[in-house]
Short mmCIF file of C-alpha atoms in Angstrom, two decimals:
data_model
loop_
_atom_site.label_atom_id
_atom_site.label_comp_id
_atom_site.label_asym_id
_atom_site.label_seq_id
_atom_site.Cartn_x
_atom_site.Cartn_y
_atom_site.Cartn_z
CA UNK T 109 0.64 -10.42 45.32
CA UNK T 110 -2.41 -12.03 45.85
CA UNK T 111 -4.16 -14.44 47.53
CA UNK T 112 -2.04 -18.07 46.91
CA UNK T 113 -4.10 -20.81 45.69
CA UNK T 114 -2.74 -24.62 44.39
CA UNK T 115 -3.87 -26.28 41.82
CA UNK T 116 -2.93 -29.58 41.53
CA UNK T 117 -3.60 -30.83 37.73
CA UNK T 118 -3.58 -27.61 36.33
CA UNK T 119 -1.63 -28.19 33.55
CA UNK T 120 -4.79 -30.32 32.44
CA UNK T 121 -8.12 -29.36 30.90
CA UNK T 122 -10.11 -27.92 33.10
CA UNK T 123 -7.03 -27.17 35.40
CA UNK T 124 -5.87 -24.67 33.03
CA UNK T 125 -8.70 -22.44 32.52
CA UNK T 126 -9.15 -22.62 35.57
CA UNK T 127 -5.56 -21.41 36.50
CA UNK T 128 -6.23 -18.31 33.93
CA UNK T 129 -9.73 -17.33 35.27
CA UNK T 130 -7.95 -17.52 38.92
CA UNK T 131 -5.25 -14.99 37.37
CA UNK T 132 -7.88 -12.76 36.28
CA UNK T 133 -9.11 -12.81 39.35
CA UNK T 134 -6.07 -11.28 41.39
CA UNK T 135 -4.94 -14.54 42.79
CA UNK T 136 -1.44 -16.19 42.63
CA UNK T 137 -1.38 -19.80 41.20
CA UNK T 138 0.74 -22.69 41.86
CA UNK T 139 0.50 -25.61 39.91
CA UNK T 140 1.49 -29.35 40.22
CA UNK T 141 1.18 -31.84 37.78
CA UNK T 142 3.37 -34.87 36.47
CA UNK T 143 2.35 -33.96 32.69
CA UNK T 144 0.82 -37.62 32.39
CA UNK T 145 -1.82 -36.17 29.91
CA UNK T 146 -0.72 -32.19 29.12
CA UNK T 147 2.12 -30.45 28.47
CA UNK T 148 4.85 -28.18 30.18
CA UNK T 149 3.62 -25.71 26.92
CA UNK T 150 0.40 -24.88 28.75
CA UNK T 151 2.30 -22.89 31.33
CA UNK T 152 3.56 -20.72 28.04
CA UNK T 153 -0.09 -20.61 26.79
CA UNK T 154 -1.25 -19.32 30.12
CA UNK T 155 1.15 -16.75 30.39
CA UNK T 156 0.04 -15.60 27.12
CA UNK T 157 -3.62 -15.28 27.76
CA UNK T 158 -3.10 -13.26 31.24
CA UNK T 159 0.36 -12.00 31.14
CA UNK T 160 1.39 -13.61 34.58
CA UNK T 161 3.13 -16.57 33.77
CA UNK T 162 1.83 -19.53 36.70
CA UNK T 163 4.18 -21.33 39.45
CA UNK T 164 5.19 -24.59 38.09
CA UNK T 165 6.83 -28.15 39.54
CA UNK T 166 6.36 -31.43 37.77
CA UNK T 167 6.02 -33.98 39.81
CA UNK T 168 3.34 -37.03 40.62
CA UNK T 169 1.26 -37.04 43.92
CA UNK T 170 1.97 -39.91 44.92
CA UNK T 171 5.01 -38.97 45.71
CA UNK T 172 4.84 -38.34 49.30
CA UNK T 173 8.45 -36.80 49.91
CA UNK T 174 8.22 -34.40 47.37
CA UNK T 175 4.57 -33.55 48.34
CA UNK T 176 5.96 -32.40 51.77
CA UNK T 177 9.13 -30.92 50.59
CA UNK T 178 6.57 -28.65 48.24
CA UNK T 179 4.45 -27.17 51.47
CA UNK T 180 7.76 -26.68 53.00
CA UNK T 181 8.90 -24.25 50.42
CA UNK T 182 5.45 -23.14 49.46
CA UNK T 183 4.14 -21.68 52.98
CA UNK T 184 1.62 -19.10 51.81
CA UNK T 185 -1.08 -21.17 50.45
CA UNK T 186 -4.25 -20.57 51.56
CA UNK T 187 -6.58 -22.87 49.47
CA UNK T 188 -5.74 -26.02 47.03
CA UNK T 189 -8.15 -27.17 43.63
CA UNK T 190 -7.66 -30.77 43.56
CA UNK T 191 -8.34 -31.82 40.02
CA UNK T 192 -4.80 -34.37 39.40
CA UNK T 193 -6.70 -37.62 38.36
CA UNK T 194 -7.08 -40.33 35.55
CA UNK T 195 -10.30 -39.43 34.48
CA UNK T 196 -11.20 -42.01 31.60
CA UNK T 197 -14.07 -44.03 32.04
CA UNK T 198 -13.57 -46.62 29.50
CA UNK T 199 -9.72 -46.82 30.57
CA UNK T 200 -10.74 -47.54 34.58
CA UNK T 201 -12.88 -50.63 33.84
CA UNK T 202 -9.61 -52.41 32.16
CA UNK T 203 -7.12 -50.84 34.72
CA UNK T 204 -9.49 -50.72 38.06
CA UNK T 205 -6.53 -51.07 40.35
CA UNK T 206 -4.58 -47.84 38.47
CA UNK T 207 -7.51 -45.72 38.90
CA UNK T 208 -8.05 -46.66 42.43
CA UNK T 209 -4.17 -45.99 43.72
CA UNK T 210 -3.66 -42.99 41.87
CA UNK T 211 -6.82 -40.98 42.96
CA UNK T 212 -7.45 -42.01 46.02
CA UNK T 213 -3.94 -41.72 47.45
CA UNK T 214 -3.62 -38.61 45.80
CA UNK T 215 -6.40 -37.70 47.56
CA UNK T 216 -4.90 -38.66 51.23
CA UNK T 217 -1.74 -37.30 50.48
CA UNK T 218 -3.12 -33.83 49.92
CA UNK T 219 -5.47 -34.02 52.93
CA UNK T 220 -2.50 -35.22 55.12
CA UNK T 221 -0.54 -32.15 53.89
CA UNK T 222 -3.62 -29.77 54.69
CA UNK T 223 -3.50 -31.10 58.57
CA UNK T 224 0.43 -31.03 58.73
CA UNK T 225 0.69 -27.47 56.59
CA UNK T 226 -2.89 -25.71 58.55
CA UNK T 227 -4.55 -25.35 54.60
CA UNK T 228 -8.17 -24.96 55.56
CA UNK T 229 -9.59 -24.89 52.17
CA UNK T 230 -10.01 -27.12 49.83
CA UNK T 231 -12.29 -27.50 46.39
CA UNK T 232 -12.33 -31.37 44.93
CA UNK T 233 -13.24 -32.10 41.13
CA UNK T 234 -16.12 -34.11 41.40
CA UNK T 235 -18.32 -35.80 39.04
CA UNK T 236 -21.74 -36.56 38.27
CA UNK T 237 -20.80 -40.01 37.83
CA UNK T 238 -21.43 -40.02 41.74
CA UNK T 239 -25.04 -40.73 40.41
CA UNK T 240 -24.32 -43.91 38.52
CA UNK T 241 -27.99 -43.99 36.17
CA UNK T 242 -30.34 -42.24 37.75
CA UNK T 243 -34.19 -43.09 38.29
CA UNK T 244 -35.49 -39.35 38.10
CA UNK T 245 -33.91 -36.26 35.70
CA UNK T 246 -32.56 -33.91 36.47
CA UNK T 247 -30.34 -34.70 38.98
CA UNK T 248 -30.46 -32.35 42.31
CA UNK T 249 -27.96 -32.81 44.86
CA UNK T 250 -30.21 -35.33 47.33
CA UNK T 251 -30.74 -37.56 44.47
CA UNK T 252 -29.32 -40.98 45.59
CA UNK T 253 -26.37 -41.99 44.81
CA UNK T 254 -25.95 -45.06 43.06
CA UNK T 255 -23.33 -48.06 42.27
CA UNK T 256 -20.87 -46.17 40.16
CA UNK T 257 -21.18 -47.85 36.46
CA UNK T 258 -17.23 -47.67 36.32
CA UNK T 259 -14.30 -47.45 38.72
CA UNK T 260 -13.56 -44.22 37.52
CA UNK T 261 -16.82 -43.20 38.98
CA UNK T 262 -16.54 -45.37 42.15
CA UNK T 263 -13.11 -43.24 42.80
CA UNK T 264 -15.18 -39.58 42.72
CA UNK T 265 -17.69 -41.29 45.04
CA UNK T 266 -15.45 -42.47 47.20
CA UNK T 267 -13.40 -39.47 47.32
CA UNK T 268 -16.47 -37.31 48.40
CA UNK T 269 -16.67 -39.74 51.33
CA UNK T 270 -13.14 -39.57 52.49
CA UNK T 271 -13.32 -35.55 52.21
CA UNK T 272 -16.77 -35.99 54.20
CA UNK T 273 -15.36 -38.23 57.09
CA UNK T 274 -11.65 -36.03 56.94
CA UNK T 275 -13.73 -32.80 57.42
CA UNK T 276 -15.94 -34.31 60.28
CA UNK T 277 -12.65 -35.37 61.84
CA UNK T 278 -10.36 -32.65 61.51
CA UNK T 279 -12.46 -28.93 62.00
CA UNK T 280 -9.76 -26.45 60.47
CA UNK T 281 -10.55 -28.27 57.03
CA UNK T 282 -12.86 -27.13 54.80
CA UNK T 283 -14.11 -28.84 51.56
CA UNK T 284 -16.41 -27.95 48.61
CA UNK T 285 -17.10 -30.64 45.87
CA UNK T 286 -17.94 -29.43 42.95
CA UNK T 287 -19.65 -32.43 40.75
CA UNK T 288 -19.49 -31.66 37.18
CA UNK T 289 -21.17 -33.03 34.02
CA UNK T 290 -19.53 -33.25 30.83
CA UNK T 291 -17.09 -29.97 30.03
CA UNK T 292 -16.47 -28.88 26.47
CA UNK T 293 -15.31 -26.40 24.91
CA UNK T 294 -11.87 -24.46 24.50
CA UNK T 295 -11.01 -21.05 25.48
CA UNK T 296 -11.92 -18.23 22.99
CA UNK T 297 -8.50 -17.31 22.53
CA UNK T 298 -7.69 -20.77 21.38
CA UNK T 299 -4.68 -20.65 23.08
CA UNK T 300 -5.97 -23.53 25.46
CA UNK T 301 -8.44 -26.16 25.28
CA UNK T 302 -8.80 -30.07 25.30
CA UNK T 303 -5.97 -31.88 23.75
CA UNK T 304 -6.25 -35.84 24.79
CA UNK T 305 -2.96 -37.87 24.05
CA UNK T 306 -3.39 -40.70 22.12
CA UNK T 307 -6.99 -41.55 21.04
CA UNK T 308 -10.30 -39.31 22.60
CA UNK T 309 -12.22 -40.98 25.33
CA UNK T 310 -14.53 -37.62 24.97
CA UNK T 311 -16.95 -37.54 22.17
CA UNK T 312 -15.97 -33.52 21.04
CA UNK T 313 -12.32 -34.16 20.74
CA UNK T 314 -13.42 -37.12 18.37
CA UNK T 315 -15.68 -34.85 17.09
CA UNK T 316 -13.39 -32.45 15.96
CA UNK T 317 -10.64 -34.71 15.29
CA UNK T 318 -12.92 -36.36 13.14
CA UNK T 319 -13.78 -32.84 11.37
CA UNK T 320 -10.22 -31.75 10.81
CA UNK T 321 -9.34 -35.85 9.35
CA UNK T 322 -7.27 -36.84 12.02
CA UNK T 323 -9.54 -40.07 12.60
CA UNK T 324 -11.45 -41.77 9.55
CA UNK T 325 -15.19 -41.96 11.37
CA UNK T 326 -16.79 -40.95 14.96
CA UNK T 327 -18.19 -44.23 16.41
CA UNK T 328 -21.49 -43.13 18.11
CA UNK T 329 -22.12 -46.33 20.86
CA UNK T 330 -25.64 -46.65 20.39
CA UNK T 331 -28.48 -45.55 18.79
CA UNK T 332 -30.99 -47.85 20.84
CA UNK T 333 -31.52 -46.05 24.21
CA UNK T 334 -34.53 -44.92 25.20
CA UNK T 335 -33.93 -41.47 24.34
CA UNK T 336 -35.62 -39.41 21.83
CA UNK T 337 -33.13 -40.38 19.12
CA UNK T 338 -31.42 -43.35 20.48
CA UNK T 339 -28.25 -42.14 21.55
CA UNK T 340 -27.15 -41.00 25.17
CA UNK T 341 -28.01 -37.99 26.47
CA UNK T 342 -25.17 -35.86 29.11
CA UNK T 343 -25.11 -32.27 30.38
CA UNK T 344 -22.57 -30.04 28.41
CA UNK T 345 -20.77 -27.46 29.99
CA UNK T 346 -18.46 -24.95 28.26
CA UNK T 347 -15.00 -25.62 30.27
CA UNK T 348 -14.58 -21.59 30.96
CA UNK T 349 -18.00 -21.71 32.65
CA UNK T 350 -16.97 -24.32 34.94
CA UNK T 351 -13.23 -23.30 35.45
CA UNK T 352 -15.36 -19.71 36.58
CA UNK T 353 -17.54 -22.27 39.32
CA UNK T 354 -14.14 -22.75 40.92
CA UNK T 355 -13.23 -19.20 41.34
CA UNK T 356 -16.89 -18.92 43.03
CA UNK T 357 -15.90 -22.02 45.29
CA UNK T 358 -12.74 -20.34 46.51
CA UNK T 359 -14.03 -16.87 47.14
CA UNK T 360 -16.66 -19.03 48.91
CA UNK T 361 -14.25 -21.04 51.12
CA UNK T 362 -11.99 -18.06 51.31
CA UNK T 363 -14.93 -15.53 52.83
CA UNK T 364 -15.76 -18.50 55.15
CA UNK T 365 -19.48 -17.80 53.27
CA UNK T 366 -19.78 -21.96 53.57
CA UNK T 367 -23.24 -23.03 55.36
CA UNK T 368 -21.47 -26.54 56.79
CA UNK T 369 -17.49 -27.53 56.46
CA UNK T 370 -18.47 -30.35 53.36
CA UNK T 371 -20.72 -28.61 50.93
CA UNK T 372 -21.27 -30.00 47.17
CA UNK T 373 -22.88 -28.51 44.05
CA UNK T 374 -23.53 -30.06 40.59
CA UNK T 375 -21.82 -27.90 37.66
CA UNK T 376 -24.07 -28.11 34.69
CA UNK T 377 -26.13 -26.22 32.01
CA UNK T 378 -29.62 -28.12 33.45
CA UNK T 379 -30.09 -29.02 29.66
CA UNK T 380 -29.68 -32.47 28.24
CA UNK T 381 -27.98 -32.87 24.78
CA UNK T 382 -27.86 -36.18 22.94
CA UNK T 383 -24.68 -37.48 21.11
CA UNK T 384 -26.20 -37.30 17.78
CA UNK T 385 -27.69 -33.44 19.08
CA UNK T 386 -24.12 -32.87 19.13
CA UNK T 387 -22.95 -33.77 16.38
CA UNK T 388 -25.81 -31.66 14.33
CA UNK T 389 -24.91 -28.57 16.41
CA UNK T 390 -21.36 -28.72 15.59
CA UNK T 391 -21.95 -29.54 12.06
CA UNK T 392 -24.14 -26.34 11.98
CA UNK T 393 -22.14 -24.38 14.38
CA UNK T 394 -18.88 -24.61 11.92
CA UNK T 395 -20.12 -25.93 8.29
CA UNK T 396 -18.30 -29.05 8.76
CA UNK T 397 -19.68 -32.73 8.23
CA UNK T 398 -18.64 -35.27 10.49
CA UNK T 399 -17.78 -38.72 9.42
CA UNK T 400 -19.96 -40.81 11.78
CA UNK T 401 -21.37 -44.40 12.04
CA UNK T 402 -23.29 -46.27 15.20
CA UNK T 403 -21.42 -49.06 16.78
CA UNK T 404 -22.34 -51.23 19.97
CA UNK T 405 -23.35 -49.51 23.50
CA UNK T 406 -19.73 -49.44 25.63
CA UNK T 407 -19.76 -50.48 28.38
CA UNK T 408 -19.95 -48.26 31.98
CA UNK T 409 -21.92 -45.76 29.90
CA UNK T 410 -25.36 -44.44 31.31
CA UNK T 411 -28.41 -43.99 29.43
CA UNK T 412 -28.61 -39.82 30.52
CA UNK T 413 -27.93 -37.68 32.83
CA UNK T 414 -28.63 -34.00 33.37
CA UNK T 415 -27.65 -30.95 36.25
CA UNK T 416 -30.34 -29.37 38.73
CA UNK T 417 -28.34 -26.59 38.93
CA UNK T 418 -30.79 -24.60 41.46
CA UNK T 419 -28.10 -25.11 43.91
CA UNK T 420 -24.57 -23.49 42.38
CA UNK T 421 -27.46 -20.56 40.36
CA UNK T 422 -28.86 -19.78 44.37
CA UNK T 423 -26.33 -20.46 46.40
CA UNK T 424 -22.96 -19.64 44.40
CA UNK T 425 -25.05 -17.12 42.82
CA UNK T 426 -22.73 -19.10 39.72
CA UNK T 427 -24.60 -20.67 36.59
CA UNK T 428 -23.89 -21.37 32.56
CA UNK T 429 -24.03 -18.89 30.23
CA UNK T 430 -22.09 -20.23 27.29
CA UNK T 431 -24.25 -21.92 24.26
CA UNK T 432 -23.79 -25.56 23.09
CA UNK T 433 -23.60 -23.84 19.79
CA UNK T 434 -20.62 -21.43 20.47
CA UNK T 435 -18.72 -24.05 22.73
CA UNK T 436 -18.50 -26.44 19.66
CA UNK T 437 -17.13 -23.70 17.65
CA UNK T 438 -14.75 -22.98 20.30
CA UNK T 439 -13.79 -26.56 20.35
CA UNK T 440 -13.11 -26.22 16.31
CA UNK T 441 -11.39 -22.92 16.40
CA UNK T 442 -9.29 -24.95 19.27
CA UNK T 443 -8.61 -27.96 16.55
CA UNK T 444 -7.99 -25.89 13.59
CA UNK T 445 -5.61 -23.78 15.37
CA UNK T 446 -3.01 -26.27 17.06
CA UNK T 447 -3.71 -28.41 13.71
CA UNK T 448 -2.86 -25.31 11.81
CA UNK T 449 -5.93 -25.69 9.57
CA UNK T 450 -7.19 -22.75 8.01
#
């Protein structure tokens, strides 16, 4: 067998194409996740894209029992993903104190578990949200951080500081950060891909959903920025191109290739796209009008934001290769297929 990495969330979005390109790659996946926001099914869909059906227990983080009973049984693992998080922006302003318990404690538990266990390696899901709204684009890695704009943000940036002061502190550990922009996109088998419960807080979900008549209109917040149409502009990433950044971390980590113990790299195309550049690219990708009309600016969201990517293209030697263009198609072929459209 190969190499045994954890991946905690990887029943989720960008956990699970993650989890396949790690399969491709030789290595042997665990997962953990509480199924909060995916489903058991994605285990099935995994095995069905790779043939090696992934290592599965349900449970939540938090607890801390089960955590350690888990390492106990589980004694081969040599490197952990850490992506198990709420991760909605507009969600963490009205429920501040959910956000904060569940992803930083999550955090903690896993880094406890890495001292107690000897797990030297470990790559976090970041986010450029780090950067709250930046004064210069695009965004390198030194730009300074500002006051998160939501405490979703506030939890990535202060998880990067507990893995920065944990890694100072304890020198078998580890950690690469990996501080993504906006992932889209499903896998071209369609076999996996975004599927939010309830209503999107992503705009291509909404987008498609929208497409295939699930919801009556896309509300686009704003059309008043100062942006060349009006409407934000964010860095999208086709979600196999990032899961295949994670791979790259691990080998990384795994080759002991890593220049200090904390390293961190933003995961982006280095292109800005607005909303309504979106929604033009889909409609042209896949022949399908979308339903849209421009409401009131929400609140936590920044004006733009884009990826230096010098960094992960030089140093990871990783960098984007997908097209806005055939990600949004992916996304549709995604929506069609588990809505059974034709």
């Amino acid at each position: 067998m190969g190499r045994q990495v954890l991946v905690t969330g990887g029943t989720g979005y960008i956990g699970s194409h993650t989890v396949v390109e790690l399969q491709s790659k030789g290595f042997e996946v665990i997962i953990i996740d509480d199924l909060s926001n995916s489903s058991a099914e994605v285990v099935d869909q995994i095995e069905k894209i790779t043939g090696i059906r992934p290592l599965f227990e349900q449970f939540n983080l938090l607890d801390a029992k089960r955590l350690n009973t888990f390492f106990q049984k589980y004694n081969h693992i040599e490197a952990i993903i850490h992506f198990a998080a709420f991760k909605a922006v507009g969600e963490s302003v009205n429920k501040p104190l959910a956000y904060y318990q569940n992803n930083l404690i999550s955090l903690m538990y896993i880094l406890e578990c890495m001292s107690r266990y000897k797990i030297s390696n470990l790559v976090f899901s970041s986010s450029c949200t780090v950067y709250g709204q930046p004064d210069q684009l695009p965004v390198t890695e030194q730009t300074p951080k500002k006051e998160a704009e939501s405490p979703y943000g506030n939890t990535k940036a202060i998880s990067e500081e507990i893995l920065n002061d944990v890694v100072k502190a304890t020198p078998e550990i580890t950690a690469i950060a990996l501080r993504y922009f906006n992932p889209i996109g499903a896998h071209p088998s369609s076999l996996i891909g975004e599927l939010p419960q309830g209503v999107p807080n992503n705009l291509v979900p909404f987008i498609t959903q929208t497409a295939a008549g699930i919801r009556p209109q896309l509300s686009i917040f704003g059309d008043d920025y100062q942006t060349p149409d009006g409407s934000c502009i964010r860095d999208y990433i086709n979600v196999v191109d990032l899961a295949k950044a994670h791979v790259v971390a691990i080998n990384r980590l795994l080759d002991n290739k890593t220049k200090s113990r904390y390293e961190f790299f933003n995961i982006g195309t280095g292109k800005g796209a607005s909303v309504l550049e979106v929604v033009k690219t889909f409609e042209k990708a896949t022949g399908v009008k979308v339903n849209y009309t421009i409401v009131a600016r929400r609140p936590g969201d920044i004006e733009q934001i884009y990826a230096d990517t010098t960094n992960a293209n030089k140093i990871l030697g990783w960098k984007a290769e997908v097209s806005l263009h055939d990600t949004l198609l992916s996304a549709w072929n995604w929506e069609k297929k588990i809505r059974n459209i034709n």
